[in-house]
Short mmCIF file of C-alpha atoms in Angstrom, two decimals:
data_model
loop_
_atom_site.label_atom_id
_atom_site.label_comp_id
_atom_site.label_asym_id
_atom_site.label_seq_id
_atom_site.Cartn_x
_atom_site.Cartn_y
_atom_site.Cartn_z
CA MET A 17 18.22 -32.06 -33.99
CA ASN A 18 20.53 -33.86 -36.45
CA GLY A 19 21.46 -30.65 -38.25
CA TYR A 20 22.19 -28.68 -35.07
CA THR A 21 25.67 -28.01 -33.75
CA ALA A 22 26.55 -28.36 -30.08
CA PHE A 23 26.15 -24.58 -29.70
CA ASP A 24 22.72 -24.74 -31.37
CA ARG A 25 21.60 -27.31 -28.80
CA PHE A 26 22.97 -25.11 -26.03
CA LEU A 27 20.99 -22.13 -27.38
CA LEU A 28 17.82 -24.23 -27.49
CA LYS A 29 18.28 -25.11 -23.82
CA VAL A 30 18.95 -21.48 -22.88
CA GLY A 31 15.88 -20.45 -24.87
CA LYS A 32 13.68 -22.46 -22.51
CA ILE A 33 14.41 -19.94 -19.75
CA PRO A 34 11.38 -17.60 -19.47
CA GLY A 35 12.34 -14.21 -20.87
CA ALA A 36 15.72 -15.58 -22.01
CA LEU A 37 15.93 -13.19 -24.95
CA MET A 38 16.19 -10.27 -22.51
CA ILE A 39 17.55 -11.81 -19.33
CA VAL A 40 20.54 -13.77 -20.69
CA PRO A 41 22.13 -10.93 -22.74
CA LEU A 42 21.43 -8.52 -19.88
CA PHE A 43 23.43 -10.53 -17.38
CA LEU A 44 26.17 -11.23 -19.89
CA GLY A 45 26.53 -7.46 -20.21
CA VAL A 46 26.58 -7.10 -16.43
CA VAL A 47 29.28 -9.76 -16.08
CA VAL A 48 31.48 -8.30 -18.82
CA ASN A 49 31.10 -4.77 -17.43
CA THR A 50 31.99 -6.00 -13.95
CA VAL A 51 34.87 -8.34 -14.79
CA ALA A 52 36.42 -6.65 -17.84
CA PRO A 53 34.83 -3.24 -18.48
CA GLU A 54 37.79 -2.17 -20.64
CA ALA A 55 36.79 -4.80 -23.23
CA LEU A 56 33.77 -2.67 -24.12
CA LEU A 57 35.81 0.52 -24.46
CA ILE A 58 38.13 -0.42 -27.33
CA GLY A 59 36.33 2.08 -29.55
CA SER A 60 34.75 2.23 -33.01
CA PHE A 61 31.72 0.06 -33.78
CA THR A 62 32.31 -2.32 -30.87
CA THR A 63 31.88 0.39 -28.24
CA ALA A 64 29.11 2.06 -30.24
CA LEU A 65 27.05 -1.15 -30.37
CA PHE A 66 27.75 -2.89 -27.07
CA LYS A 67 28.34 0.05 -24.72
CA ASN A 68 27.01 3.36 -26.04
CA GLY A 69 24.26 2.26 -28.43
CA LEU A 70 21.41 1.95 -25.93
CA ALA A 71 19.56 5.13 -26.96
CA VAL A 72 19.49 4.15 -30.64
CA LEU A 73 18.53 0.55 -29.91
CA ILE A 74 15.70 1.53 -27.54
CA GLY A 75 14.43 4.09 -30.07
CA LEU A 76 14.31 1.41 -32.78
CA PHE A 77 12.61 -0.98 -30.38
CA PHE A 78 9.87 1.55 -29.58
CA LEU A 79 9.32 2.14 -33.30
CA ALA A 80 8.95 -1.60 -33.91
CA VAL A 81 6.58 -2.03 -30.95
CA GLY A 82 4.44 0.92 -32.06
CA SER A 83 4.05 -0.55 -35.53
CA GLN A 84 2.35 -3.64 -34.09
CA ILE A 85 -0.38 -1.73 -32.22
CA SER A 86 -3.57 -1.82 -34.29
CA PHE A 87 -7.14 -0.58 -33.97
CA ARG A 88 -8.30 -3.62 -35.91
CA ALA A 89 -8.29 -5.98 -32.92
CA ALA A 90 -11.61 -7.55 -32.02
CA LEU A 91 -13.69 -5.75 -29.38
CA PRO A 92 -13.15 -8.35 -26.59
CA SER A 93 -9.40 -8.13 -27.10
CA VAL A 94 -9.48 -4.35 -26.91
CA GLU A 95 -11.69 -4.40 -23.81
CA LYS A 96 -9.42 -6.92 -22.10
CA GLY A 97 -6.36 -4.90 -22.96
CA VAL A 98 -7.85 -1.69 -21.58
CA VAL A 99 -9.00 -3.36 -18.35
CA LEU A 100 -5.60 -4.94 -17.72
CA LEU A 101 -3.68 -1.81 -18.72
CA VAL A 102 -5.66 0.42 -16.35
CA ALA A 103 -5.45 -2.08 -13.49
CA LYS A 104 -1.70 -2.56 -13.79
CA PHE A 105 -0.96 1.14 -14.21
CA GLY A 106 -3.33 2.06 -11.37
CA VAL A 107 -1.58 -0.27 -8.91
CA ALA A 108 1.85 1.01 -9.96
CA VAL A 109 0.86 4.65 -9.45
CA LEU A 110 -0.92 3.92 -6.15
CA PHE A 111 2.07 2.11 -4.68
CA GLY A 112 4.73 4.38 -6.15
CA LEU A 113 3.15 7.68 -5.16
CA SER A 114 2.20 6.38 -1.72
CA VAL A 115 5.86 5.58 -1.07
CA ALA A 116 7.02 8.91 -2.52
CA PHE A 117 4.66 11.04 -0.44
CA PHE A 118 4.10 9.06 2.75
CA ALA A 119 7.09 6.75 3.39
CA THR A 120 10.07 7.96 5.42
CA ASP A 121 12.61 9.61 3.10
CA GLY A 122 10.39 8.61 0.18
CA VAL A 123 11.68 5.02 0.25
CA PHE A 124 9.93 1.82 1.39
CA MET A 125 12.18 -1.02 2.57
CA GLY A 126 14.86 0.32 0.27
CA ILE A 127 12.62 0.26 -2.83
CA LEU A 128 12.56 3.54 -4.76
CA PRO A 129 9.31 5.09 -6.08
CA LEU A 130 10.91 5.33 -9.53
CA ALA A 131 11.59 1.59 -9.52
CA ILE A 132 8.06 0.83 -8.28
CA ILE A 133 6.27 2.88 -10.94
CA ALA A 134 8.62 1.91 -13.78
CA GLY A 135 8.63 -1.77 -12.86
CA MET A 136 5.00 -2.36 -11.93
CA SER A 137 3.51 -0.32 -14.78
CA ASN A 138 5.40 -2.26 -17.47
CA SER A 139 4.79 -5.87 -18.43
CA ASN A 140 6.87 -8.37 -20.37
CA GLY A 141 5.09 -8.48 -23.73
CA SER A 142 7.13 -11.42 -25.01
CA LEU A 143 6.37 -13.43 -21.89
CA TYR A 144 2.69 -12.43 -22.09
CA VAL A 145 2.41 -13.61 -25.69
CA ALA A 146 4.24 -16.85 -24.89
CA LEU A 147 2.00 -17.62 -21.91
CA THR A 148 -1.29 -16.70 -23.60
CA SER A 149 -0.25 -18.67 -26.68
CA GLN A 150 0.21 -21.75 -24.53
CA PHE A 151 -2.61 -21.34 -22.01
CA GLY A 152 -5.02 -18.72 -23.42
CA ASN A 153 -7.18 -18.05 -26.47
CA LYS A 154 -7.29 -15.60 -29.38
CA THR A 155 -8.75 -12.74 -27.36
CA ASP A 156 -6.05 -13.18 -24.71
CA LYS A 157 -3.33 -12.93 -27.33
CA GLY A 158 -5.09 -10.06 -29.10
CA ALA A 159 -5.06 -7.92 -25.96
CA ILE A 160 -1.34 -7.35 -26.52
CA SER A 161 -2.29 -4.72 -29.12
CA ILE A 162 -3.46 -2.51 -26.23
CA LEU A 163 -1.03 -3.75 -23.58
CA SER A 164 1.87 -2.74 -25.83
CA ILE A 165 1.16 0.83 -24.72
CA ASN A 166 2.89 0.11 -21.41
CA ASP A 167 6.10 -0.92 -23.17
CA GLY A 168 8.77 1.68 -22.48
CA PRO A 169 8.87 4.77 -20.26
CA PHE A 170 5.75 6.60 -21.47
CA LEU A 171 3.38 5.74 -18.60
CA THR A 172 6.13 6.24 -16.02
CA LEU A 173 6.85 9.71 -17.40
CA VAL A 174 3.14 10.55 -17.30
CA ALA A 175 2.77 9.40 -13.69
CA LEU A 176 5.85 11.25 -12.42
CA GLY A 177 5.05 14.39 -14.38
CA VAL A 178 1.40 14.64 -13.31
CA ALA A 179 2.33 14.01 -9.67
CA GLY A 180 4.91 16.82 -9.79
CA LEU A 181 7.76 14.45 -8.95
CA ALA A 182 9.64 15.30 -12.11
CA ALA A 183 9.91 18.17 -14.54
CA PHE A 184 9.83 17.07 -18.15
CA PRO A 185 9.94 19.70 -20.90
CA LEU A 186 7.06 19.07 -23.29
CA MET A 187 9.37 18.61 -26.25
CA ALA A 188 11.60 16.20 -24.31
CA LEU A 189 8.55 14.12 -23.37
CA PHE A 190 7.33 14.12 -26.97
CA SER A 191 10.74 13.16 -28.32
CA ALA A 192 10.87 10.20 -25.93
CA VAL A 193 7.61 8.72 -27.22
CA PHE A 194 7.71 9.87 -30.85
CA PRO A 195 9.40 6.69 -32.18
CA MET A 196 6.46 4.65 -30.86
CA ILE A 197 3.93 7.13 -32.30
CA PHE A 198 5.72 7.07 -35.65
CA GLY A 199 5.76 3.27 -35.62
CA PHE A 200 2.05 3.23 -34.78
CA ILE A 201 1.28 5.44 -37.78
CA LEU A 202 3.43 3.35 -40.12
CA GLY A 203 1.93 0.08 -38.93
CA ASN A 204 -1.63 1.26 -39.39
CA ILE A 205 -1.27 2.85 -42.83
CA SER A 206 0.85 0.09 -44.35
CA SER A 207 0.70 -3.66 -43.82
CA ILE A 208 4.07 -3.90 -45.60
CA ALA A 209 5.71 -1.55 -43.08
CA ARG A 210 4.01 -3.40 -40.23
CA LYS A 211 5.34 -6.76 -41.43
CA PHE A 212 8.81 -5.34 -42.08
CA LEU A 213 9.08 -3.85 -38.57
CA GLU A 214 7.62 -6.89 -36.82
CA ALA A 215 11.00 -8.60 -36.62
CA GLY A 216 12.46 -5.61 -34.77
CA GLU A 217 10.56 -6.49 -31.60
CA LYS A 218 12.71 -9.58 -31.11
CA LEU A 219 15.83 -8.74 -33.11
CA ILE A 220 16.69 -5.61 -31.11
CA ILE A 221 15.95 -6.96 -27.63
CA PRO A 222 19.15 -8.98 -26.98
CA PHE A 223 21.43 -6.16 -28.21
CA ALA A 224 19.60 -3.54 -26.16
CA ALA A 225 19.64 -5.91 -23.17
CA PHE A 226 23.41 -6.37 -23.41
CA ALA A 227 23.94 -2.59 -23.66
CA ILE A 228 21.75 -2.10 -20.59
CA GLY A 229 23.72 -4.72 -18.69
CA ALA A 230 26.96 -3.09 -19.80
CA SER A 231 25.97 -0.04 -17.76
CA ILE A 232 25.40 -2.03 -14.55
CA ASN A 233 28.08 -3.17 -12.14
CA LEU A 234 27.44 -6.57 -10.55
CA GLN A 235 28.24 -5.15 -7.13
CA VAL A 236 25.40 -2.65 -7.50
CA LEU A 237 23.08 -5.38 -8.78
CA VAL A 238 23.78 -7.63 -5.81
CA GLY A 239 23.57 -4.82 -3.26
CA GLU A 240 20.75 -2.55 -4.40
CA GLY A 241 19.31 -5.07 -6.79
CA SER A 242 18.63 -7.68 -4.13
CA ILE A 243 15.90 -5.39 -2.81
CA GLY A 244 14.30 -5.71 -6.23
CA ILE A 245 13.30 -9.26 -5.32
CA LEU A 246 10.61 -7.70 -3.12
CA LEU A 247 9.56 -5.49 -6.02
CA GLY A 248 9.20 -8.53 -8.25
CA LEU A 249 7.11 -10.41 -5.70
CA ALA A 250 4.97 -7.32 -5.05
CA THR A 251 4.36 -6.95 -8.78
CA ALA A 252 3.32 -10.58 -9.16
CA ILE A 253 1.03 -10.46 -6.11
CA PHE A 254 -0.51 -6.98 -6.17
CA SER A 255 -0.30 -6.11 -9.86
CA GLY A 256 -1.43 -9.60 -10.81
CA GLY A 257 -4.12 -9.59 -8.15
CA ALA A 258 -5.52 -6.26 -9.35
CA ALA A 259 -5.50 -7.45 -12.96
CA ILE A 260 -7.29 -10.69 -12.08
CA ALA A 261 -9.91 -8.91 -9.95
CA SER A 262 -10.51 -6.25 -12.62
CA LEU A 263 -10.90 -8.80 -15.42
CA TYR A 264 -13.30 -10.88 -13.31
CA VAL A 265 -15.43 -7.77 -12.66
CA TRP A 266 -15.37 -7.08 -16.42
CA HIS A 267 -16.72 -10.58 -17.07
CA ILE A 268 -19.54 -9.95 -14.59
CA VAL A 269 -20.39 -6.52 -16.02
CA ARG A 270 -20.46 -8.00 -19.52
CA ARG A 271 -22.72 -10.80 -18.17
CA HIS A 272 -20.47 -13.58 -19.36
CA PRO A 273 -21.54 -17.01 -18.05
CA GLY A 274 -19.41 -18.68 -15.42
CA PRO A 275 -17.64 -21.20 -17.69
CA THR A 276 -16.35 -18.35 -19.89
CA ARG A 277 -14.78 -16.18 -17.17
CA ASN A 278 -11.25 -16.93 -18.24
CA LEU A 279 -8.49 -15.08 -16.32
CA VAL A 280 -5.35 -16.36 -18.06
CA SER A 281 -4.59 -12.99 -19.68
CA ALA A 282 -4.71 -11.20 -16.32
CA ALA A 283 -2.28 -13.65 -14.70
CA SER A 284 0.02 -13.45 -17.73
CA GLU A 285 0.23 -9.67 -17.34
CA ALA A 286 1.69 -9.76 -13.79
CA SER A 287 5.31 -9.35 -14.83
CA VAL A 288 7.99 -6.67 -14.96
CA ALA A 289 9.13 -5.91 -18.50
CA GLY A 290 12.77 -6.27 -19.41
CA ASN A 291 12.64 -2.95 -21.27
CA ALA A 292 11.54 -1.28 -18.01
CA ILE A 293 15.19 -1.59 -16.99
CA ALA A 294 15.94 1.27 -19.37
CA THR A 295 13.27 3.57 -17.91
CA PRO A 296 15.39 5.06 -15.08
CA ALA A 297 18.00 6.08 -17.65
CA VAL A 298 15.31 7.74 -19.79
CA VAL A 299 13.84 9.54 -16.77
CA ALA A 300 17.28 10.73 -15.60
CA ALA A 301 18.09 11.99 -19.10
CA LEU A 302 14.94 14.13 -19.04
CA ASP A 303 15.22 15.19 -15.39
CA PRO A 304 18.84 15.25 -14.03
CA SER A 305 17.57 15.20 -10.43
CA TYR A 306 17.07 11.45 -10.88
CA LEU A 307 20.72 10.77 -11.77
CA ALA A 308 21.52 10.03 -8.13
CA VAL A 309 19.06 7.11 -7.97
CA LYS A 310 19.28 5.92 -11.57
CA ASP A 311 21.70 3.04 -10.97
CA ALA A 312 19.91 1.77 -7.86
CA ALA A 313 16.49 1.92 -9.54
CA THR A 314 17.89 0.13 -12.60
CA ALA A 315 19.34 -2.66 -10.45
CA GLN A 316 16.08 -3.07 -8.51
CA ILE A 317 14.03 -3.34 -11.70
CA ALA A 318 16.52 -5.83 -13.18
CA ALA A 319 16.09 -8.10 -10.17
CA ALA A 320 12.30 -7.76 -10.37
CA VAL A 321 12.40 -8.78 -14.06
CA VAL A 322 14.19 -12.00 -13.15
CA VAL A 323 11.80 -12.81 -10.29
CA THR A 324 8.60 -12.35 -12.30
CA ALA A 325 10.03 -14.08 -15.36
CA PHE A 326 10.63 -17.26 -13.37
CA VAL A 327 7.59 -17.14 -11.07
CA LEU A 328 4.89 -16.18 -13.58
CA PRO A 329 4.91 -19.28 -15.86
CA PHE A 330 4.31 -21.52 -12.84
CA PHE A 331 1.52 -19.26 -11.57
CA VAL A 332 -0.25 -19.12 -14.95
CA ALA A 333 -0.04 -22.91 -15.31
CA TRP A 334 -1.51 -23.32 -11.81
CA LEU A 335 -4.32 -20.83 -12.50
CA THR A 336 -5.18 -22.58 -15.76
CA ASN A 337 -5.58 -25.92 -13.97
CA TRP A 338 -7.50 -24.24 -11.12
CA GLN A 339 -9.95 -22.76 -13.64
CA LYS A 340 -10.30 -26.04 -15.50
CA ARG A 341 -11.26 -27.91 -12.33
CA ARG A 342 -14.13 -25.41 -11.97
CA GLY A 343 -15.26 -25.77 -15.55
CA VAL A 344 -13.78 -22.48 -16.76
CA THR A 345 -11.63 -22.65 -19.90
CA PRO A 346 -10.28 -20.24 -22.52
CA GLU A 347 -11.96 -22.45 -25.13
CA ASN A 348 -15.38 -21.80 -23.58
CA GLU A 349 -14.80 -18.07 -23.73
CA GLU A 350 -13.63 -18.15 -27.34
CA ALA A 351 -16.60 -20.33 -28.33
CA MET A 352 -18.96 -17.76 -26.83
CA TYR A 353 -17.56 -14.97 -28.99
CA GLU A 354 -17.60 -17.13 -32.10
CA ALA A 355 -21.14 -18.41 -31.50
CA GLY A 356 -22.47 -14.97 -30.59
CA SER A 357 -24.55 -16.42 -27.75
CA THR A 358 -24.09 -18.03 -24.34
CA ARG A 359 -26.46 -20.99 -24.81
CA THR A 360 -24.03 -22.95 -26.97
CA VAL A 361 -21.25 -22.42 -24.45
CA LEU A 362 -23.37 -23.44 -21.46
CA GLU A 363 -24.54 -26.60 -23.25
CA LYS A 364 -20.96 -27.46 -24.19
CA ALA A 365 -19.71 -26.85 -20.64
CA ALA A 366 -22.51 -28.98 -19.19
CA ALA A 367 -21.67 -31.81 -21.57
#
């Protein structure tokens, strides 16, 4: 700490906030846009970067994320990722479409179907990696290679399009996901490109977050966004619950012994991704009929991001201790895969 300035120490403290890289710049953008919006409209590169650069920044972010998705992950990691991805997306579609088709005026307690699907189908990859790095094992962390698929608007666009709730021209849909596809290709044919683009996942986030916040008025966030607290809690409870149940069933189907039925990755997936805040804008750009609800959906998702970012670390820590008291640990699971048999794990757990 001797070489740090006072501002460095302040940044280190801010960095301890879960999801700080996304949340802090986002709300700085909201505050500036609410208090002094003219400061972002002085023109030239300032306006281009901090106010109007969201589309470019999100496109670069998707390219960087796509480059980190690899087929080379170990089988358990891939299986975990698929199980969690399907569970989370399934719950989001079930809740979102149920509200759209069966709730009065297509809204449930003020929460919009667009916000439900966009928020619950995405997960905070940075938070997931941070939590599984602290509480999980290698297979938990490796599952991010599959879970990265839910980063961005792709799954939301698929759900709305298939359900007939939105009309997306095929080329418009393709153009929205092409940066991620292109990044995926680059990352898998070149380790140099993959390493080069790796930094983009973190580097772009705070700038994109500020630009997103610069399109939100604090009054809208407090009014419509307060309803998003319910969305955040619903995501943590129902999305997390479905992920945990699905992963536990996977352990049973794969005949994993009791001490190896680690659920840390499932709990770590029960968040709303910060980049999901941009999804309503993407959807509205492809289907103008969503322009009327874009701001409200954005505010609701933003509130849900904050709720899950602060609640989830405590929940994962509690689940880890709960498992440990019952003899279940991530280490036991990892030892099973490394040993190639369950006998070693059972003997170790018994000891």
